Amino acid sequence: MIRKRPLGLAKRAEIRLFSLIISFFLVLCLLACSSHDRIAGYVHYRINYNPTTLDPAMIVDVTGGLIAAKIFNGLVRLDENLEIIPDLAASWDVSRDRKTYTFHLRRDVRFTNSRTISAADVKYSFERILDPGGKSPNTWVLDKISGAKAFLKGERSEVSGIKVTGPYTIQINLEEPFSPFLYLLTMTAAYVVPVEEVKKWGEDFASHPIGSGPFRLTEWKHNNHLLLERNEDYFGGMALTKGLRYRIIPEDLTAITEFELGNLDSISVPASEYRRIMKRDTGNNLVSSMEGINTYYLGFNCSRPPFDDIKARKAVAHAIDRKMILETFYEGRGRLAHGPIPHILRRWDAPVPPDYDPAYARRLVNAAGLKGKKIQLYVTADPEVVDIAEIIQAYLGSAGLSVIIQQLEWSSYKAALNDGEADMFWISWWADYPDPENFLFPLFHSSNHGPSGNRTRYTNKAVDALIEAGQKSSSREKRDHYYRAAERAIIEDVPWVFFWHKTDITIRQATLRNYRMYPIYSIDKGLEVSF
């Protein structure tokens, strides 16, 4: 079958090439008038925006979590193979019923204020997350602990399932078995903080974080940069660099210019510069890539017409050539999705989602009575997202659907999705922890409609039961059995059109040594990188 591009796709490629040429000459102009901006011995990174907070209780964004991972530690953490390894806890035991976890802490760990960490600090930090007056958005990370819900409601003065059984021993009891629990403890919300520093700074602890990590925050000029200085007493070994500087640079063109000047040591490659950078002969393999643990998708509002009808959802899914968009417009910067779970986490054969079949899509549109019907597609105002939306619009127009694109800034867009305003929407989901459950329970369980993650308002009680069975399973094999069945049922119901898993791509300076990419931001403690 000959696959034709939708009207406008080839033209968009021409426009993008022209934009790349203009960007290249702008970079040259900026290089001529820019200056050297470095701190000796520090590795210089770019972040896109000013972090809202560095308080682990409040962090909900990747940028904040990326920096906090250098400042704090949890009981356990992930290694580069996504396996759980000791952090503050030297070891742990799990009861036969998988409801009780006993952690034995290291005795040589100090906060950067020089105080030794004890089990009481873990209890305080966890109860702080669950404190009903604390306003943490991360209570879900720890609400599986016995007594957490009563504590959240203000019915108890402490969480009954968190018990200090010795100066360096803490026991955590769960209401019921939850297979990803140790993964949850690798997250930012489970980092341990010192009570005296939190009380000293109050809400300003968000800007004056004190932890036990390999670095400490020494300066934060909002909307300009953050400086992290090496903690020379770090229990995991001293970092090889004096410090880290995170420069806040919203504009991709400015970031590229600063990199070309040598003022940044590593940056994520912007979409607008991808072709130029990939074709450039660096001579030293300075471009790195890693398959991201994410899924980009077109979501349907399954709770109302027209997409409460599976024929309408299938019509859209069969009308779009995802592979063509990925290979042409998106320039192959990802891997085609076969379902919601990224390939790196799926331990079973890849399922088969609806394929591109425009003739069948037109028949389904007619069968569902949708020909010419106006459908709202909500997107953010990001230029690349708008381009993707217009390509989707062209494909669906060819199938007989009339798509109206609504562009919103991020906060308004998220609110609209949470409230169920959109017929369709374009968004992505990135892993909080590397377990298939993180791509199933939040996104498809019927208890999570709206802001909790299930923005399609998808409801299937059989899928709910499969996910819950996986959460309680005693072995990986049983867990995978249930998650495989849940994923296949979801694909049959088509609440999403599964597009791709985006690949992370970075470029670094030749002077930067031991640079590595990691699939989850919290893995990188900044210890190995150097000059």
Coordinates of C-alpha atoms in Angstrom, one line a residue:
M1 CA 0.0 0.0 0.0
I2 CA 1.3 3.4 -0.9
R3 CA 1.1 5.8 2.1
K4 CA 0.5 9.4 1.2
R5 CA 1.4 12.2 3.5
P6 CA -1.5 14.4 4.7
L7 CA -1.7 17.8 3.1
G8 CA 0.8 20.1 4.6
L9 CA 3.3 17.6 6.1
A10 CA 5.9 18.0 3.3
K11 CA 5.5 21.8 3.5
R12 CA 6.1 21.7 7.3
A13 CA 9.4 19.9 6.7
E14 CA 10.4 22.7 4.3
I15 CA 9.4 25.4 6.9
R16 CA 11.3 23.6 9.6
L17 CA 14.5 23.4 7.4
F18 CA 14.2 27.1 6.7
S19 CA 13.8 27.8 10.4
L20 CA 16.9 25.7 11.1
I21 CA 18.9 27.8 8.6
I22 CA 17.7 31.1 10.2
S23 CA 18.5 29.7 13.7
F24 CA 22.0 28.8 12.6
F25 CA 22.8 32.3 11.4
L26 CA 21.3 33.8 14.5
V27 CA 23.6 31.5 16.6
L28 CA 26.6 32.9 14.6
C29 CA 25.5 36.4 15.3
L30 CA 25.0 35.8 19.0
L31 CA 28.4 34.1 19.2
A32 CA 30.0 37.3 18.1
C33 CA 28.6 39.3 20.9
S34 CA 28.5 36.9 23.8
S35 CA 31.1 36.5 26.6
H36 CA 32.7 33.8 28.7
D37 CA 30.6 32.8 31.7
R38 CA 32.0 30.0 33.8
I39 CA 33.0 29.1 37.4
A40 CA 36.2 27.1 37.5
G41 CA 35.9 23.5 38.6
Y42 CA 32.0 23.5 38.2
V43 CA 30.0 21.6 35.7
H44 CA 27.6 23.9 34.0
Y45 CA 24.1 22.6 33.0
R46 CA 21.0 24.2 31.5
I47 CA 17.5 24.0 32.9
N48 CA 14.5 25.4 31.1
Y49 CA 12.8 27.2 34.0
N50 CA 13.2 28.3 37.6
P51 CA 12.3 25.4 40.0
T52 CA 9.2 26.2 42.1
T53 CA 10.7 24.5 45.2
L54 CA 13.5 22.3 46.4
D55 CA 11.5 21.0 49.3
P56 CA 11.0 17.2 48.7
A57 CA 7.6 17.4 50.2
M58 CA 6.4 19.8 47.5
I59 CA 8.4 18.9 44.4
V60 CA 6.2 17.6 41.5
D61 CA 8.4 18.5 38.5
V62 CA 11.4 16.8 36.9
T63 CA 13.7 19.8 37.2
G64 CA 13.1 20.2 40.9
G65 CA 13.6 16.4 41.4
L66 CA 16.8 16.4 39.3
I67 CA 18.4 19.0 41.6
A68 CA 17.0 17.6 44.8
A69 CA 18.5 14.2 44.0
K70 CA 21.9 15.8 44.4
I71 CA 21.0 17.4 47.8
F72 CA 19.0 14.6 49.6
N73 CA 18.9 10.8 50.0
G74 CA 16.1 8.3 50.6
L75 CA 16.2 4.9 52.3
V76 CA 16.8 3.3 48.9
R77 CA 17.5 4.5 45.4
L78 CA 17.8 3.2 41.8
D79 CA 20.9 2.1 40.0
E80 CA 21.6 2.5 36.3
N81 CA 19.9 -0.8 35.6
L82 CA 16.7 0.4 37.4
E83 CA 17.3 -2.0 40.3
I84 CA 16.7 -0.9 43.9
I85 CA 19.9 -0.5 45.9
P86 CA 20.8 0.8 49.4
D87 CA 21.0 4.5 50.1
L88 CA 20.5 5.6 53.7
A89 CA 19.4 2.1 54.5
A90 CA 22.3 -0.4 54.5
S91 CA 19.8 -3.3 54.3
W92 CA 16.2 -4.2 54.8
D93 CA 13.9 -7.2 55.5
V94 CA 10.5 -7.9 54.1
S95 CA 8.0 -10.1 56.0
R96 CA 6.5 -13.2 54.4
D97 CA 3.1 -11.5 53.9
R98 CA 5.0 -8.6 52.2
K99 CA 3.3 -6.0 54.4
T100 CA 6.1 -5.2 56.8
Y101 CA 9.4 -3.6 55.7
T102 CA 12.2 -3.2 58.3
F103 CA 15.1 -0.9 57.3
H104 CA 18.5 -0.9 59.0
L105 CA 20.1 2.5 58.5
R106 CA 23.8 3.3 58.0
R107 CA 25.4 4.8 61.0
D108 CA 27.9 7.1 59.2
V109 CA 25.5 9.5 57.5
R110 CA 25.3 13.2 58.4
F111 CA 23.2 16.0 57.2
T112 CA 25.2 18.9 55.8
N113 CA 24.6 20.7 59.1
S114 CA 26.8 17.9 60.6
R115 CA 24.1 16.1 62.5
T116 CA 23.9 12.3 62.3
I117 CA 20.8 10.9 60.7
S118 CA 18.7 8.5 62.7
A119 CA 15.5 6.5 62.3
A120 CA 13.5 9.3 63.9
D121 CA 14.4 11.5 60.9
V122 CA 12.8 9.0 58.6
K123 CA 9.6 8.9 60.7
Y124 CA 9.5 12.7 60.8
S125 CA 10.1 13.1 57.1
F126 CA 7.4 10.6 56.1
E127 CA 4.8 12.0 58.5
R128 CA 5.6 15.5 57.2
I129 CA 4.5 14.3 53.7
L130 CA 1.3 12.9 55.2
D131 CA 0.6 15.9 57.5
P132 CA -2.9 17.2 56.7
G133 CA -1.7 20.7 57.4
G134 CA 1.4 20.4 55.3
K135 CA -0.3 20.7 51.8
S136 CA 2.0 18.2 50.2
P137 CA 0.8 17.1 46.7
N138 CA 2.8 13.9 47.2
T139 CA 0.8 12.1 49.9
W140 CA -0.1 9.3 47.4
V141 CA 3.6 8.1 47.6
L142 CA 3.1 7.1 51.2
D143 CA -0.6 6.6 51.7
K144 CA -0.3 2.8 51.4
I145 CA 1.3 2.8 54.9
S146 CA -1.0 1.5 57.6
G147 CA -2.7 4.4 59.5
A148 CA -1.7 7.0 56.8
K149 CA -5.3 7.7 55.8
A150 CA -6.4 8.2 59.4
F151 CA -3.4 10.6 59.9
L152 CA -4.3 12.5 56.7
K153 CA -7.8 13.0 58.1
G154 CA -6.4 14.4 61.3
E155 CA -7.9 11.4 63.3
R156 CA -4.5 10.3 64.7
S157 CA -1.4 12.2 66.0
E158 CA 1.0 9.8 64.3
V159 CA 1.1 7.2 61.6
S160 CA 0.6 3.8 63.2
G161 CA 2.4 2.0 60.5
I162 CA 5.7 3.9 60.9
K163 CA 7.6 2.6 64.0
V164 CA 11.1 3.5 65.2
T165 CA 12.3 0.3 66.7
G166 CA 15.9 1.4 67.4
P167 CA 18.1 4.5 66.8
Y168 CA 18.9 3.2 63.3
T169 CA 16.0 0.8 62.7
I170 CA 12.6 1.8 61.3
Q171 CA 9.7 -0.5 60.5
I172 CA 7.0 0.3 57.9
N173 CA 3.7 -1.6 57.8
L174 CA 1.4 -1.5 54.8
E175 CA -2.4 -1.8 54.9
E176 CA -2.0 -4.6 52.2
P177 CA 0.8 -5.9 49.9
F178 CA 1.8 -3.4 47.3
S179 CA 4.4 -4.7 44.9
P180 CA 5.9 -1.3 43.7
F181 CA 6.4 0.0 47.3
L182 CA 10.2 0.0 47.3
Y183 CA 10.0 1.9 44.0
L184 CA 7.9 4.5 45.7
L185 CA 10.6 5.0 48.3
T186 CA 13.1 6.0 45.6
M187 CA 11.0 9.0 44.8
T188 CA 11.7 12.6 45.8
A189 CA 8.9 12.7 48.3
A190 CA 10.6 9.9 50.3
Y191 CA 13.8 11.9 50.8
V192 CA 14.8 12.4 54.4
V193 CA 15.0 16.0 55.9
P194 CA 16.3 17.4 59.2
V195 CA 13.4 18.5 61.5
E196 CA 15.5 21.4 63.0
E197 CA 16.2 22.9 59.6
V198 CA 12.6 22.7 58.5
K199 CA 11.4 24.4 61.7
K200 CA 14.2 27.0 61.4
W201 CA 13.3 28.0 57.8
G202 CA 9.5 27.2 57.8
E203 CA 8.2 27.7 54.2
D204 CA 11.6 29.1 53.2
F205 CA 13.0 25.6 53.5
A206 CA 11.9 25.3 49.9
S207 CA 14.8 27.8 49.0
H208 CA 17.2 26.7 51.8
P209 CA 17.2 22.9 51.5
I210 CA 19.5 20.9 53.8
G211 CA 20.0 17.2 53.1
S212 CA 22.6 14.5 53.3
G213 CA 23.5 14.3 49.6
P214 CA 26.8 14.7 47.6
F215 CA 26.1 18.4 47.1
R216 CA 24.7 21.4 49.1
L217 CA 22.9 24.4 47.7
T218 CA 25.1 27.5 48.2
E219 CA 23.3 30.1 46.0
W220 CA 20.0 30.4 44.2
K221 CA 19.5 33.5 42.1
H222 CA 15.9 33.0 40.9
N223 CA 15.5 32.9 37.2
N224 CA 19.2 33.1 36.8
H225 CA 21.1 30.1 38.3
L226 CA 21.6 27.7 41.2
L227 CA 25.0 26.7 42.6
L228 CA 25.6 23.4 44.3
E229 CA 28.9 22.9 46.1
R230 CA 30.5 19.5 46.7
N231 CA 29.8 17.9 50.1
E232 CA 33.3 16.6 51.1
D233 CA 31.9 14.5 53.9
Y234 CA 29.4 12.6 51.7
F235 CA 29.1 9.0 52.9
G236 CA 29.0 7.7 49.3
G237 CA 32.4 9.2 48.4
M238 CA 33.3 12.7 47.4
A239 CA 32.2 14.0 43.9
L240 CA 34.9 14.4 41.3
T241 CA 33.9 18.0 40.5
K242 CA 33.9 21.0 42.8
G243 CA 30.3 21.8 42.2
L244 CA 27.4 22.1 39.7
R245 CA 25.9 25.2 38.2
Y246 CA 22.3 25.0 36.8
R247 CA 21.7 28.0 34.6
I248 CA 18.1 28.9 33.9
I249 CA 17.7 29.5 30.2
P250 CA 14.2 29.3 28.8
E251 CA 15.1 29.9 25.1
D252 CA 16.6 27.1 23.1
L253 CA 18.5 29.4 20.9
T254 CA 20.2 31.1 23.8
A255 CA 21.1 27.7 25.3
I256 CA 22.6 26.5 22.0
T257 CA 24.6 29.8 21.8
E258 CA 26.0 29.3 25.3
F259 CA 26.9 25.8 24.6
E260 CA 28.8 26.8 21.4
L261 CA 30.6 29.4 23.5
G262 CA 31.7 26.7 26.0
N263 CA 29.6 28.2 28.8
L264 CA 27.5 25.0 29.1
D265 CA 29.0 21.6 29.4
S266 CA 26.0 19.6 28.3
I267 CA 22.5 20.3 27.0
S268 CA 19.5 18.4 25.8
V269 CA 19.3 18.9 22.0
P270 CA 16.4 21.2 21.1
A271 CA 14.1 19.9 18.4
S272 CA 14.9 22.9 16.3
E273 CA 18.6 22.1 16.3
Y274 CA 18.4 18.3 16.1
R275 CA 19.1 18.0 12.4
R276 CA 22.1 20.4 12.4
I277 CA 23.7 18.8 15.5
M278 CA 23.2 15.2 14.3
K279 CA 24.8 16.0 11.0
R280 CA 27.7 17.8 12.5
D281 CA 30.9 15.7 12.8
T282 CA 31.9 16.1 16.4
G283 CA 34.7 13.6 16.0
N284 CA 34.4 12.4 19.7
N285 CA 30.9 10.8 19.9
L286 CA 29.7 13.8 22.0
V287 CA 26.0 13.2 21.2
S288 CA 24.3 10.7 23.5
S289 CA 20.9 9.3 23.4
M290 CA 18.7 7.1 25.6
E291 CA 15.2 5.7 25.2
G292 CA 13.0 7.7 27.5
I293 CA 10.6 6.1 30.0
N294 CA 7.6 8.1 28.7
T295 CA 4.6 7.7 26.4
Y296 CA 3.2 10.4 24.1
Y297 CA -0.4 10.0 23.2
L298 CA -3.6 11.4 21.8
G299 CA -6.3 11.0 24.5
F300 CA -10.1 10.8 24.1
N301 CA -12.7 11.9 26.6
C302 CA -14.4 8.5 27.0
S303 CA -17.1 9.7 29.3
R304 CA -19.3 11.6 26.7
P305 CA -20.1 11.7 23.0
P306 CA -18.6 11.2 20.5
F307 CA -15.8 9.2 22.1
D308 CA -17.9 7.2 24.5
D309 CA -18.4 5.2 21.3
I310 CA -15.6 2.8 20.6
K311 CA -16.2 3.1 16.9
A312 CA -15.4 6.8 17.0
R313 CA -12.1 6.1 18.9
K314 CA -11.1 3.4 16.5
A315 CA -11.9 5.7 13.6
V316 CA -9.4 8.2 14.8
A317 CA -6.8 5.5 15.6
H318 CA -7.0 4.0 12.1
A319 CA -7.0 7.4 10.4
I320 CA -3.5 8.5 11.6
D321 CA -0.2 7.2 10.2
R322 CA 1.8 7.4 13.4
K323 CA 4.9 5.8 11.8
M324 CA 5.0 8.4 9.1
I325 CA 4.7 11.3 11.5
L326 CA 7.5 9.8 13.7
E327 CA 9.8 9.3 10.8
T328 CA 9.2 12.5 9.0
F329 CA 8.1 15.5 11.1
Y330 CA 9.4 14.1 14.3
E331 CA 12.7 13.0 12.6
G332 CA 12.8 9.6 14.3
R333 CA 13.4 11.1 17.8
G334 CA 11.6 8.3 19.5
R335 CA 10.3 4.7 19.2
L336 CA 6.9 3.8 18.0
A337 CA 4.5 3.0 20.9
H338 CA 2.7 -0.4 20.9
G339 CA 0.7 0.5 24.0
P340 CA 0.9 2.7 27.1
I341 CA 3.9 0.9 28.7
P342 CA 7.3 1.9 27.4
H343 CA 9.4 -0.9 25.8
I344 CA 12.1 -0.6 28.5
L345 CA 9.6 -1.7 31.2
R346 CA 7.6 -4.3 29.3
R347 CA 8.7 -7.8 30.0
W348 CA 6.3 -9.5 27.6
D349 CA 5.7 -9.5 23.9
A350 CA 4.7 -6.1 22.4
P351 CA 0.9 -5.9 21.7
V352 CA -0.4 -4.6 18.4
P353 CA -2.4 -1.4 18.5
P354 CA -4.7 -0.2 15.6
D355 CA -2.8 0.2 12.4
Y356 CA -3.1 2.9 9.7
D357 CA -6.1 2.1 7.5
P358 CA -7.7 5.3 6.1
A359 CA -10.4 3.4 4.2
Y360 CA -11.5 1.6 7.3
A361 CA -11.3 4.8 9.3
R362 CA -13.8 6.5 6.8
R363 CA -16.2 3.6 7.1
L364 CA -16.1 3.8 10.9
V365 CA -16.7 7.6 10.8
N366 CA -19.8 7.0 8.7
A367 CA -20.9 4.1 10.9
A368 CA -20.6 6.3 14.0
G369 CA -22.5 9.2 12.3
L370 CA -19.5 11.5 12.8
K371 CA -18.9 12.8 9.2
G372 CA -18.4 16.6 9.4
K373 CA -18.9 16.7 13.1
K374 CA -16.8 19.3 14.9
I375 CA -14.4 17.9 17.4
Q376 CA -12.3 19.9 19.8
L377 CA -8.6 19.0 20.1
Y378 CA -6.8 20.7 23.1
V379 CA -3.1 21.3 23.0
T380 CA -0.5 23.5 24.7
A381 CA 0.8 26.5 22.8
D382 CA 4.2 24.8 22.3
P383 CA 5.0 25.3 18.6
E384 CA 6.0 21.7 18.0
V385 CA 2.9 20.4 19.7
V386 CA 0.7 22.8 17.5
D387 CA 2.4 21.4 14.4
I388 CA 1.7 17.8 15.5
A389 CA -1.9 18.8 16.2
E390 CA -2.3 20.3 12.7
I391 CA -0.9 17.1 11.1
I392 CA -3.4 15.1 13.1
Q393 CA -6.1 17.6 12.0
A394 CA -5.2 16.9 8.4
Y395 CA -5.3 13.1 8.8
L396 CA -8.7 13.2 10.5
G397 CA -10.0 15.7 7.9
S398 CA -9.3 13.1 5.3
A399 CA -11.3 10.6 7.2
G400 CA -14.3 13.0 7.3
L401 CA -13.9 14.5 10.8
S402 CA -13.8 18.3 11.4
V403 CA -11.2 19.0 14.0
I404 CA -10.9 22.4 15.8
I405 CA -7.6 23.0 17.6
Q406 CA -7.7 24.8 20.9
Q407 CA -4.4 26.2 22.1
L408 CA -4.0 27.0 25.8
E409 CA -1.1 27.9 28.1
W410 CA 0.0 25.1 30.4
S411 CA -1.9 25.9 33.6
S412 CA -5.1 26.5 31.7
Y413 CA -4.6 23.5 29.5
K414 CA -4.0 21.2 32.5
A415 CA -7.1 22.6 34.3
A416 CA -9.2 22.0 31.2
L417 CA -8.1 18.4 30.9
N418 CA -8.6 17.8 34.6
D419 CA -12.2 19.2 34.2
G420 CA -12.9 17.0 31.2
E421 CA -13.5 19.9 28.8
A422 CA -11.6 18.4 25.8
D423 CA -13.0 15.9 23.2
M424 CA -9.4 15.0 22.4
F425 CA -6.0 16.1 23.8
W426 CA -2.3 15.7 23.2
I427 CA -0.1 15.0 26.2
S428 CA 2.7 12.7 27.5
W429 CA 3.3 10.7 30.7
W430 CA 6.7 10.3 32.2
A431 CA 7.6 7.6 34.7
D432 CA 7.7 8.5 38.4
Y433 CA 9.2 5.1 39.1
P434 CA 10.2 2.3 36.7
D435 CA 7.4 -0.1 37.0
P436 CA 4.6 -0.9 34.5
E437 CA 2.1 -0.2 37.3
N438 CA 3.1 3.5 37.0
F439 CA 1.7 3.5 33.4
L440 CA -1.5 1.5 34.3
F441 CA -2.9 2.5 37.7
P442 CA -2.7 6.3 37.5
L443 CA -3.7 6.5 33.8
F444 CA -6.4 3.8 33.4
H445 CA -7.8 2.8 36.8
S446 CA -11.3 4.3 37.2
S447 CA -10.5 5.7 40.7
N448 CA -8.1 8.2 39.1
H449 CA -10.4 10.2 36.8
G450 CA -9.1 13.7 36.2
P451 CA -6.1 15.3 37.9
S452 CA -4.9 11.9 39.3
G453 CA -3.9 10.9 35.8
N454 CA -6.8 9.2 34.1
R455 CA -7.7 12.3 32.0
T456 CA -9.5 10.2 29.4
R457 CA -12.0 9.1 32.2
Y458 CA -11.6 5.6 31.0
T459 CA -13.6 3.0 33.0
N460 CA -13.3 -0.7 32.7
K461 CA -13.9 -2.7 35.9
A462 CA -12.1 -5.7 34.5
V463 CA -9.0 -3.6 33.9
D464 CA -9.3 -2.2 37.4
A465 CA -9.3 -5.7 38.8
L466 CA -6.3 -6.8 36.7
I467 CA -4.3 -3.8 37.8
E468 CA -5.2 -4.3 41.5
A469 CA -4.2 -8.0 41.2
G470 CA -0.8 -7.0 39.8
Q471 CA -0.3 -4.5 42.6
K472 CA -0.8 -7.3 45.2
S473 CA 1.1 -10.0 43.4
S474 CA 3.9 -11.9 45.3
S475 CA 6.1 -12.4 42.3
R476 CA 7.3 -10.6 39.2
E477 CA 5.9 -13.4 37.0
K478 CA 2.4 -13.1 38.5
R479 CA 2.5 -9.3 38.3
D480 CA 3.5 -9.4 34.7
H481 CA 0.7 -11.8 33.9
Y482 CA -1.9 -9.3 35.2
Y483 CA -0.2 -6.2 33.7
R484 CA 0.0 -7.9 30.3
A485 CA -3.7 -8.7 30.4
A486 CA -4.5 -5.2 31.5
E487 CA -2.5 -3.6 28.7
R488 CA -4.1 -5.7 26.0
A489 CA -7.6 -5.0 27.3
I490 CA -6.8 -1.2 27.3
I491 CA -5.5 -1.4 23.7
E492 CA -8.7 -3.1 22.6
D493 CA -10.8 -0.3 24.2
V494 CA -8.7 2.4 22.5
P495 CA -8.8 5.2 25.1
W496 CA -5.6 6.6 23.6
V497 CA -3.9 6.7 20.2
F498 CA -0.4 5.5 21.2
F499 CA 2.2 7.6 19.4
W500 CA 5.8 7.1 20.6
H501 CA 8.3 7.0 23.4
K502 CA 10.5 10.0 23.1
T503 CA 14.3 9.5 23.0
D504 CA 16.4 11.8 25.2
I505 CA 19.3 13.3 23.3
T506 CA 22.1 15.4 24.7
I507 CA 25.4 16.9 23.4
R508 CA 28.4 17.6 25.6
Q509 CA 31.7 19.3 25.5
A510 CA 34.8 17.2 24.6
T511 CA 36.3 18.3 28.0
L512 CA 33.6 16.7 30.0
R513 CA 34.5 13.2 31.3
N514 CA 32.4 10.4 32.7
Y515 CA 29.2 11.9 31.4
R516 CA 26.3 9.5 31.4
M517 CA 22.6 9.6 30.7
Y518 CA 20.1 7.9 33.0
P519 CA 16.5 6.7 32.4
I520 CA 15.3 8.2 35.7
Y521 CA 16.5 11.6 36.9
S522 CA 17.0 10.5 40.5
I523 CA 19.7 8.0 39.6
D524 CA 22.2 10.7 38.7
K525 CA 23.9 11.9 42.0
G526 CA 26.5 13.9 40.1
L527 CA 29.4 11.9 41.6
E528 CA 31.3 10.7 38.5
V529 CA 31.2 13.6 36.1
S530 CA 34.4 15.6 35.9
F531 CA 36.9 17.4 33.6

